[in-house]
Amino acid sequence: MTGRQRIAVAGLGTVHSAPPGTSQRMMAAEAARRAIADAGLSIRDIDGALDLRRTGGGGDRANYSDVFTRVLGVPAQFYFTVGRGGALAGLATAVATGFLDRGLANYVLCVGAVDDYTKSQATKKKGMRGMAHADKEGYWGKPLGDVRAASHHSWMAARHMAVYGTTSAQLGAISVAERSWACLNPEARMYGRPITVEDHQNSPWVVEPYHLLDVSLVSDGAIAFILTTEERAKDCAQQPVYVQGQGFGEVAAELWWEKRNFTEMAVAPAKAKAFEQAGLSGVQDIDCAQLYDCFTAEVLFQLEDYGWCEKGQGGTFVESGAIGPGGSIPVNTGGGLLSNWHLGDLTGWAEGVTQLRKQAGERQVPDCETVLATGHGGELVSPGMCSIHTSTILGVA
Amino acid sequence: MTETEPKPWTKPFPNIDADNEAFWNGLKEHQLLLWTCHTCGAQYWPKAFCIKHENEEFARNMSWQPGSGRGRIFAMNRHHWAFHPGFTDDVPYTYALVELDEGPLISSTIVGEVPESLMAVGTPVRVVYEDHPAEGFSLPRFELVRD
């Protein structure tokens, strides 16, 4: 047993694009291979593997006989799925920490992959748009018209607007800020395509109050990272990125009597634990934030709930340019799910690691030592909420 | 409202299971049933344990009881895209999260006159029933309450 050393991210591998028709398992295997090489390890060193999926228990890519471990030949002593939507990197880290702490693994490989873009092109021919919840078991809204994430997430934005007077143009400022970051990231899908608030306002309604430019991208690709103990990480090829603290919150903790969940996220318990573990007193200690941004309002909620501004003042805060390049708190510096690419919270996680390693090129945040990376996801809780919020502090100090 | 000329159901089907079968049977009889605690009267939707005190096994101290079918709009949106081909003829449609007078939240479309502004939270609504006898279910919709 190794005791309780800090856990570190020792390797990172991404597949932003792949030849058309590449399967999820091949993208996953390639991202894993890149992460192993990045860490300066060999495939034979990996003794634990976590497959990160949007839905638990297989769901959207159940094929246990042909997973990335076997494609790549990883000799893992355990392999299983962590599946909670946009909270994959955070939860995988919590799970892997147990194995590393107890000496049950030396290097845990965590891999997520999506082929949503390819799938969306195929389902479009059948009249679908994007990833509908039409096939989800037990989801209340599907015969009624609440059929996609944009459906129930947009009424969260609408509720915030009604309660606090937030405007669509203020949400647009979030899209504009993230696009500005994407324009500094040559790998981002929207690189070279800056937008203005006016463009946001003129983009078509999808589910009002959400315009097209409030909605995150649909992507193909894979992200892999390797977790190990502090001691082992020091022998790896890259500067270690340490997990300084973690915390979690569930919006369903007080069932559906709890109606604040439509204007805030379950940040409070997650933040308290993560910041306490990291020895941070508040968000003034965060150099850059990778906030889960499936839609614009989620970013707004988190800016308020973490304390960058007062509750209800998120609109004014983002309007001031605070979260874009040159702002007081750089948010989603790779372009985020809105303008970079969409692989749940793995997108922000990978960007956080890149920033901490000072490998972010033109978009590098100066003196970046502490990053907050969040996730949001899980099951749909009737009448329509994703449940978990994950908070992870990553750092190099 | 009742469908006079039943059309084949082209939208996703509701999931009716052991937990909620009684609720769906209630809809067919034009009742919006709420899961009600016999001890304190608290009402829930969907089926749950009462969070206000200890429960008997499988929440046997509770049963489905008719609710008022009335509530207020808590949040609203307007779908301009049909994400599923079954909704192509419906767009744009207004979908609301409704806070029932008894407390729980439920959601469905607003039929008939729809609020101009999505900010019209607090607007009173009541349930109306859309019957699909050939498919064996009825759906709840909401309409604005005008005195």
XYZ file of C-alpha atoms in Angstrom:
544
model
C 0.000 0.000 0.000
C 1.355 3.363 -1.012
C -0.461 5.552 1.487
C -1.982 8.834 0.489
C 0.294 10.659 -1.881
C -1.081 13.247 -4.203
C -2.462 11.926 -7.471
C -1.013 13.377 -10.647
C -1.879 13.553 -14.315
C 1.225 12.110 -15.978
C 0.127 11.770 -19.583
C -2.368 13.323 -21.971
C -3.422 12.247 -25.439
C -6.032 13.769 -27.723
C -7.492 12.861 -31.082
C -9.198 15.985 -32.371
C -9.959 14.610 -35.761
C -9.621 11.242 -37.376
C -10.100 9.844 -40.866
C -13.841 9.687 -41.679
C -15.471 6.514 -40.479
C -12.933 5.869 -37.712
C -14.667 3.957 -34.926
C -14.883 5.182 -31.359
C -12.722 2.300 -30.195
C -9.952 3.155 -32.678
C -10.044 6.829 -31.662
C -9.992 5.753 -28.003
C -7.035 3.440 -28.610
C -5.118 6.123 -30.499
C -5.715 8.742 -27.784
C -4.568 6.184 -25.205
C -1.440 5.420 -27.217
C -0.633 9.127 -27.411
C -1.150 9.586 -23.654
C 1.187 6.695 -22.880
C 3.845 8.078 -25.219
C 3.354 11.573 -23.766
C 4.072 10.230 -20.280
C 7.172 8.415 -21.519
C 5.667 5.092 -20.484
C 5.138 1.856 -22.351
C 1.833 0.089 -22.938
C 3.073 -2.662 -20.599
C 3.232 -0.173 -17.699
C -0.529 0.433 -17.680
C -2.267 -1.744 -15.114
C -5.669 -0.112 -14.784
C -8.111 1.288 -17.313
C -11.317 3.293 -17.120
C -13.612 3.688 -20.091
C -15.435 7.021 -19.867
C -18.855 7.061 -21.454
C -21.717 9.463 -21.658
C -24.175 6.866 -20.400
C -23.534 4.232 -17.783
C -23.571 0.514 -18.317
C -22.522 0.532 -21.952
C -25.390 2.475 -23.440
C -24.195 4.307 -26.478
C -21.202 2.175 -27.290
C -21.567 -1.138 -25.557
C -19.013 -3.420 -27.064
C -17.019 -4.931 -24.247
C -15.278 -7.470 -26.427
C -13.427 -4.934 -28.482
C -12.576 -2.023 -26.220
C -9.550 0.223 -26.448
C -7.579 -1.888 -23.991
C -7.753 -4.872 -26.294
C -7.294 -2.834 -29.472
C -4.117 -1.397 -27.978
C -3.029 -4.453 -26.024
C -3.104 -2.795 -22.595
C -2.502 -5.429 -19.880
C -4.868 -3.802 -17.382
C -5.674 -5.655 -14.174
C -9.017 -3.895 -14.087
C -11.141 -2.276 -16.702
C -14.574 -0.786 -16.265
C -16.878 1.995 -17.303
C -17.500 5.342 -15.672
C -20.551 6.835 -17.300
C -22.036 10.086 -16.127
C -22.380 12.409 -19.043
C -20.340 15.560 -18.670
C -18.745 14.577 -15.372
C -16.318 11.956 -16.644
C -12.822 13.262 -15.921
C -13.783 14.345 -12.403
C -15.398 11.038 -11.511
C -12.698 8.931 -13.179
C -10.156 10.728 -11.018
C -12.112 9.984 -7.853
C -12.340 6.310 -8.819
C -8.686 5.983 -9.846
C -7.544 7.678 -6.635
C -8.898 4.724 -4.668
C -6.955 2.208 -6.728
C -3.741 4.246 -6.607
C -4.072 4.969 -2.871
C -4.482 1.287 -2.080
C -1.636 0.177 -4.316
C -4.006 -1.691 -6.616
C -2.618 0.053 -9.666
C 0.449 2.085 -10.618
C -0.868 3.826 -13.728
C -4.555 4.211 -14.502
C -5.462 5.044 -18.082
C -8.729 6.984 -18.473
C -10.191 7.302 -21.962
C -13.287 8.871 -23.475
C -14.301 8.876 -27.130
C -17.272 10.160 -29.129
C -18.466 9.915 -32.717
C -21.408 12.246 -32.212
C -20.710 14.269 -35.336
C -20.661 11.214 -37.580
C -23.787 9.890 -35.888
C -25.564 13.223 -36.233
C -24.926 13.227 -39.980
C -26.487 9.781 -40.234
C -29.515 10.502 -38.032
C -30.176 13.794 -39.829
C -31.239 11.717 -42.820
C -33.992 10.256 -40.619
C -35.215 13.712 -39.632
C -33.447 13.836 -36.258
C -31.328 16.783 -35.180
C -28.461 16.006 -32.893
C -28.670 13.612 -29.999
C -32.317 13.145 -29.105
C -33.443 11.566 -25.851
C -36.157 9.745 -27.760
C -34.728 6.331 -26.899
C -33.982 7.008 -23.239
C -35.803 4.735 -20.828
C -38.076 6.463 -18.382
C -37.575 10.026 -19.508
C -40.782 11.966 -18.941
C -40.644 14.591 -21.622
C -39.989 12.546 -24.721
C -43.591 12.037 -25.962
C -44.358 15.663 -25.071
C -41.592 17.470 -26.927
C -38.823 17.805 -24.344
C -36.556 15.697 -26.465
C -33.068 17.061 -26.316
C -30.593 18.534 -23.871
C -31.258 21.977 -25.391
C -34.890 21.539 -24.375
C -34.549 21.413 -20.614
C -31.261 23.324 -20.385
C -32.870 26.278 -22.177
C -35.594 26.620 -19.588
C -32.858 26.953 -16.985
C -31.612 29.963 -18.949
C -35.189 31.230 -19.243
C -35.733 30.905 -15.506
C -32.518 32.813 -14.763
C -33.628 35.533 -17.165
C -37.040 35.772 -15.530
C -35.675 35.846 -11.970
C -32.559 38.002 -12.434
C -33.199 39.913 -15.646
C -30.328 38.271 -17.511
C -30.523 38.956 -21.243
C -29.835 36.886 -24.312
C -27.127 39.347 -25.358
C -25.370 38.745 -22.024
C -25.383 35.010 -22.726
C -24.010 35.955 -26.127
C -21.034 37.566 -24.412
C -20.092 34.080 -23.162
C -20.189 32.675 -26.711
C -18.100 35.603 -27.933
C -15.501 35.171 -25.172
C -15.117 31.455 -25.807
C -14.887 32.074 -29.544
C -12.131 34.613 -28.915
C -10.215 31.916 -27.070
C -10.874 29.438 -29.902
C -9.378 31.939 -32.332
C -6.107 31.627 -30.384
C -6.227 27.822 -30.597
C -5.302 26.407 -34.025
C -6.797 23.034 -33.055
C -10.223 24.468 -32.242
C -13.063 23.706 -34.609
C -13.964 27.404 -34.766
C -10.394 28.703 -35.143
C -10.296 31.681 -37.480
C -14.033 32.366 -37.154
C -14.530 35.193 -34.651
C -18.077 36.240 -33.741
C -19.755 39.271 -32.203
C -22.738 39.577 -29.887
C -24.657 40.713 -32.931
C -23.809 37.440 -34.684
C -25.085 35.622 -31.610
C -28.315 37.603 -31.642
C -28.775 36.977 -35.356
C -28.105 33.257 -35.173
C -31.303 31.201 -35.484
C -33.358 30.207 -32.482
C -32.930 26.574 -31.577
C -34.957 26.413 -28.403
C -35.757 29.986 -27.439
C -34.194 31.593 -25.343
C -31.257 29.692 -26.853
C -29.863 30.754 -30.180
C -27.674 28.405 -32.194
C -24.613 30.165 -30.734
C -25.680 29.266 -27.175
C -25.369 25.579 -28.007
C -22.211 23.477 -27.768
C -20.657 21.626 -30.678
C -21.158 18.045 -31.763
C -17.814 16.313 -32.276
C -15.837 13.209 -33.110
C -12.672 12.472 -31.168
C -11.071 11.035 -28.059
C -9.164 12.198 -24.980
C -7.019 10.004 -22.760
C -5.115 10.781 -19.582
C -2.975 8.772 -17.191
C -3.199 9.112 -13.432
C -0.479 7.967 -11.092
C 1.024 8.766 -7.717
C 3.150 11.864 -7.132
C 6.285 9.764 -6.704
C 5.841 7.929 -9.997
C 4.757 11.050 -11.855
C 8.097 12.678 -11.077
C 9.802 9.992 -13.161
C 7.527 10.540 -16.159
C 8.399 12.614 -19.206
C 6.113 15.580 -18.536
C 5.861 18.035 -15.680
C 3.296 16.451 -13.341
C -0.071 18.134 -12.941
C -1.386 17.425 -9.441
C -4.944 16.867 -8.338
C -4.973 19.340 -5.435
C -8.590 18.860 -4.430
C -11.891 17.365 -5.472
C -15.513 17.784 -4.468
C -18.919 16.749 -5.719
C -22.490 17.961 -5.500
C -25.822 16.445 -6.488
C -28.719 18.678 -7.440
C -31.114 15.908 -6.539
C -29.964 15.879 -2.926
C -33.206 17.492 -1.828
C -35.373 15.949 -4.541
C -37.589 18.052 -6.743
C -38.804 20.200 -3.912
C -35.486 21.910 -4.468
C -36.283 24.416 -7.161
C -33.130 26.524 -6.961
C -31.568 23.989 -9.297
C -33.026 25.781 -12.257
C -30.941 28.899 -11.578
C -27.888 27.402 -9.954
C -25.805 24.260 -10.000
C -24.767 21.964 -7.149
C -21.563 23.941 -6.730
C -21.662 24.696 -2.986
C -20.666 21.287 -1.541
C -18.314 20.563 -4.459
C -16.496 23.861 -4.107
C -16.252 23.654 -0.323
C -14.523 20.267 -0.369
C -12.274 20.878 -3.367
C -11.044 24.276 -2.183
C -10.497 23.051 1.366
C -8.413 20.097 0.149
C -6.397 22.382 -2.104
C -5.856 24.885 0.693
C -7.468 27.692 -1.289
C -9.605 30.365 0.281
C -11.587 31.334 -2.801
C -11.682 31.933 -6.524
C -9.074 34.692 -6.315
C -6.561 31.812 -6.111
C -7.674 30.339 -9.460
C -5.543 31.320 -12.473
C -7.863 29.926 -15.092
C -11.167 28.087 -15.045
C -12.421 25.317 -17.274
C -16.164 25.510 -16.580
C -18.530 22.984 -18.056
C -20.310 24.737 -20.906
C -22.792 22.465 -22.621
C -24.810 25.682 -23.056
C -24.008 29.295 -22.244
C -26.106 29.601 -19.078
C -24.164 26.832 -17.326
C -21.090 29.073 -17.465
C -23.084 32.000 -16.084
C -24.440 29.916 -13.191
C -20.959 28.709 -12.245
C -19.407 32.180 -12.344
C -22.015 33.195 -9.776
C -22.039 29.989 -7.747
C -18.237 29.879 -7.368
C -18.189 33.517 -6.385
C -16.566 35.416 -9.231
C -19.616 37.651 -8.988
C -22.806 37.983 -6.960
C -25.792 35.718 -7.686
C -27.766 37.289 -10.490
C -24.849 39.479 -11.619
C -23.365 36.960 -14.046
C -24.752 38.787 -17.063
C -23.087 42.074 -16.152
C -19.901 40.237 -15.278
C -19.510 38.462 -18.631
C -20.546 41.593 -20.548
C -17.506 43.352 -19.104
C -15.190 40.951 -20.927
C -14.034 39.335 -17.683
C -13.832 35.774 -19.009
C -12.223 36.338 -22.417
C -8.571 36.899 -23.390
C -7.183 39.707 -21.244
C -10.029 39.409 -18.736
C -9.760 38.980 -14.969
C -10.571 35.247 -15.024
C -9.753 33.330 -18.205
C -12.551 30.790 -18.777
C -12.487 27.862 -21.215
C -9.250 29.002 -22.754
C -9.238 26.427 -25.550
C -12.627 27.586 -26.792
C -14.664 25.206 -24.653
C -17.481 22.974 -25.773
C -19.002 25.982 -27.515
C -16.113 26.693 -29.908
C -13.356 24.101 -29.488
C -14.875 20.634 -29.439
C -17.188 18.536 -27.300
C -16.025 15.615 -25.267
C -17.809 16.396 -22.021
C -15.646 17.656 -19.175
C -12.625 15.956 -20.757
C -12.321 18.948 -23.100
C -11.787 21.389 -20.226
C -9.678 18.887 -18.311
C -7.269 18.483 -21.217
C -7.084 22.258 -21.651
C -6.383 22.704 -17.942
C -3.500 20.236 -18.089
C -2.167 21.953 -21.223
C -2.288 25.368 -19.529
C -0.517 24.086 -16.415
C 2.244 22.560 -18.553
C 2.624 25.913 -20.325
C 1.926 24.220 -23.655
C -1.003 26.410 -24.690
C 0.832 28.541 -27.233
C -0.765 31.857 -28.089
C -3.592 31.360 -25.606
C -1.272 30.553 -22.681
C -2.399 32.165 -19.430
C 0.717 33.755 -17.861
C 1.938 32.241 -14.581
C -0.779 29.594 -14.653
C -0.316 27.447 -11.543
C -3.852 26.622 -10.395
C -6.801 25.587 -12.559
C -10.402 24.812 -11.666
C -11.935 22.133 -13.929
C -15.619 21.334 -13.533
C -18.060 18.760 -14.846
C -21.818 18.593 -14.993
C -23.861 15.648 -16.021
C -25.406 12.373 -15.151
C -28.896 11.059 -15.330
C -31.879 13.126 -16.252
C -33.892 13.588 -13.093
C -37.557 14.143 -13.934
C -38.838 16.645 -14.753
C -35.531 17.308 -16.439
C -32.196 18.018 -14.761
C -28.708 16.614 -15.011
C -27.674 15.851 -11.499
C -23.979 15.918 -10.622
C -21.491 18.755 -10.393
C -17.791 17.924 -10.085
C -15.099 20.317 -8.986
C -11.398 19.552 -9.401
C -8.447 21.789 -8.584
C -5.406 21.003 -10.726
C -2.039 22.551 -10.013
C 1.693 22.360 -10.579
C 2.922 23.749 -7.281
C -59.008 18.279 -26.042
C -59.836 14.979 -27.655
C -58.590 13.746 -30.977
C -61.555 13.162 -33.229
C -59.579 11.540 -36.027
C -56.881 9.470 -34.408
C -53.651 9.676 -36.323
C -50.883 7.138 -35.940
C -48.521 8.167 -33.123
C -45.231 9.153 -34.714
C -43.569 10.670 -31.640
C -41.596 8.789 -29.003
C -43.827 6.673 -26.775
C -44.099 7.306 -23.054
C -42.440 4.818 -20.711
C -45.206 3.245 -18.661
C -43.897 0.923 -15.979
C -44.921 -0.559 -12.633
C -44.022 2.623 -10.763
C -46.178 4.931 -12.832
C -48.903 2.769 -14.377
C -51.540 4.104 -11.965
C -50.531 7.661 -12.855
C -50.988 6.932 -16.573
C -54.334 5.239 -15.887
C -55.358 8.410 -14.068
C -54.553 10.503 -17.136
C -56.836 8.285 -19.211
C -59.617 9.136 -16.725
C -58.647 12.815 -16.935
C -57.128 13.009 -13.494
C -53.655 14.274 -12.678
C -52.666 12.011 -9.800
C -50.009 12.954 -7.282
C -48.162 10.565 -4.996
C -49.467 11.477 -1.571
C -48.170 10.781 1.927
C -50.883 9.478 4.265
C -49.044 10.784 7.307
C -48.394 14.412 6.424
C -50.217 14.931 3.135
C -47.120 16.003 1.206
C -47.534 15.352 -2.496
C -44.925 14.209 -4.957
C -44.455 13.567 -8.608
C -43.099 11.210 -9.774
C -43.456 8.386 -7.255
C -41.084 8.751 -4.304
C -40.570 8.347 -0.604
C -41.791 11.156 1.614
C -38.762 13.220 2.557
C -40.464 14.762 5.579
C -40.314 11.682 7.821
C -39.457 8.002 7.986
C -41.202 5.760 5.531
C -42.692 2.307 5.447
C -41.296 -0.287 3.052
C -41.560 0.725 -0.589
C -43.361 3.912 0.534
C -46.482 1.919 1.455
C -47.676 4.842 3.554
C -48.410 6.644 0.286
C -50.807 6.383 -2.647
C -51.809 8.138 -5.855
C -54.479 10.793 -5.150
C -56.055 13.346 -7.493
C -54.359 16.710 -7.565
C -55.895 20.016 -8.535
C -54.357 19.957 -12.004
C -53.551 23.620 -11.475
C -50.273 25.387 -11.192
C -48.120 28.230 -12.421
C -45.496 28.487 -15.103
C -42.058 28.117 -13.517
C -39.992 28.357 -16.713
C -40.718 28.202 -20.383
C -39.092 27.761 -23.755
C -40.079 27.712 -27.406
C -38.857 24.929 -29.657
C -38.038 26.147 -33.145
C -36.316 22.933 -34.195
C -37.897 19.519 -34.252
C -35.225 17.234 -32.850
C -37.356 14.226 -33.710
C -39.395 13.898 -36.922
C -42.603 13.351 -34.926
C -42.521 17.017 -33.873
C -41.954 18.514 -37.334
C -45.561 19.693 -37.696
C -45.604 21.133 -34.164
C -42.759 23.658 -34.332
C -42.682 26.265 -33.050
C -44.178 24.947 -29.816
C -44.088 26.337 -26.302
C -42.971 23.997 -23.563
C -43.330 24.825 -19.894
C -42.057 23.636 -16.589
C -45.089 23.972 -14.322
C -45.063 24.290 -10.547
C -48.236 22.559 -9.425
C -50.236 24.143 -6.588
C -49.344 21.086 -4.480
C -45.610 21.708 -4.919
C -44.102 19.322 -7.464
C -42.801 20.345 -10.862
C -44.106 18.721 -14.034
C -43.648 19.706 -17.651
C -45.489 19.688 -20.948
C -46.500 21.908 -23.835
C -48.808 24.899 -23.570
C -51.778 24.497 -25.915
C -54.155 27.166 -27.188
C -53.073 30.711 -26.500
C -49.386 30.890 -25.586
C -47.686 33.655 -23.620
C -45.967 36.185 -25.830
C -42.976 36.450 -23.519
C -41.019 33.524 -22.168
C -40.527 35.576 -19.024
C -44.183 35.172 -18.052
C -43.359 33.031 -15.039
C -46.115 32.761 -12.446
C -48.852 32.686 -15.081
C -51.644 30.356 -13.886
C -52.245 27.231 -15.944
C -54.388 24.120 -15.729
C -54.009 20.664 -17.142
C -55.960 19.489 -20.194
C -55.905 15.967 -21.539
C -55.014 14.762 -24.993
C -56.416 11.289 -25.552
C -54.849 8.674 -27.775
C -57.188 5.722 -27.315
C -55.685 3.686 -30.131
C -52.291 3.920 -28.430
C -53.697 3.306 -24.958
C -52.556 6.515 -23.270
C -53.543 10.114 -22.624
C -51.078 12.983 -22.340
C -51.308 16.004 -20.066
C -50.997 19.415 -21.686
C -51.424 22.810 -20.074
C -53.497 25.825 -21.010
C -53.509 29.345 -19.625
C -56.220 30.043 -17.067
C -58.437 32.978 -18.009
C -61.097 33.909 -15.451
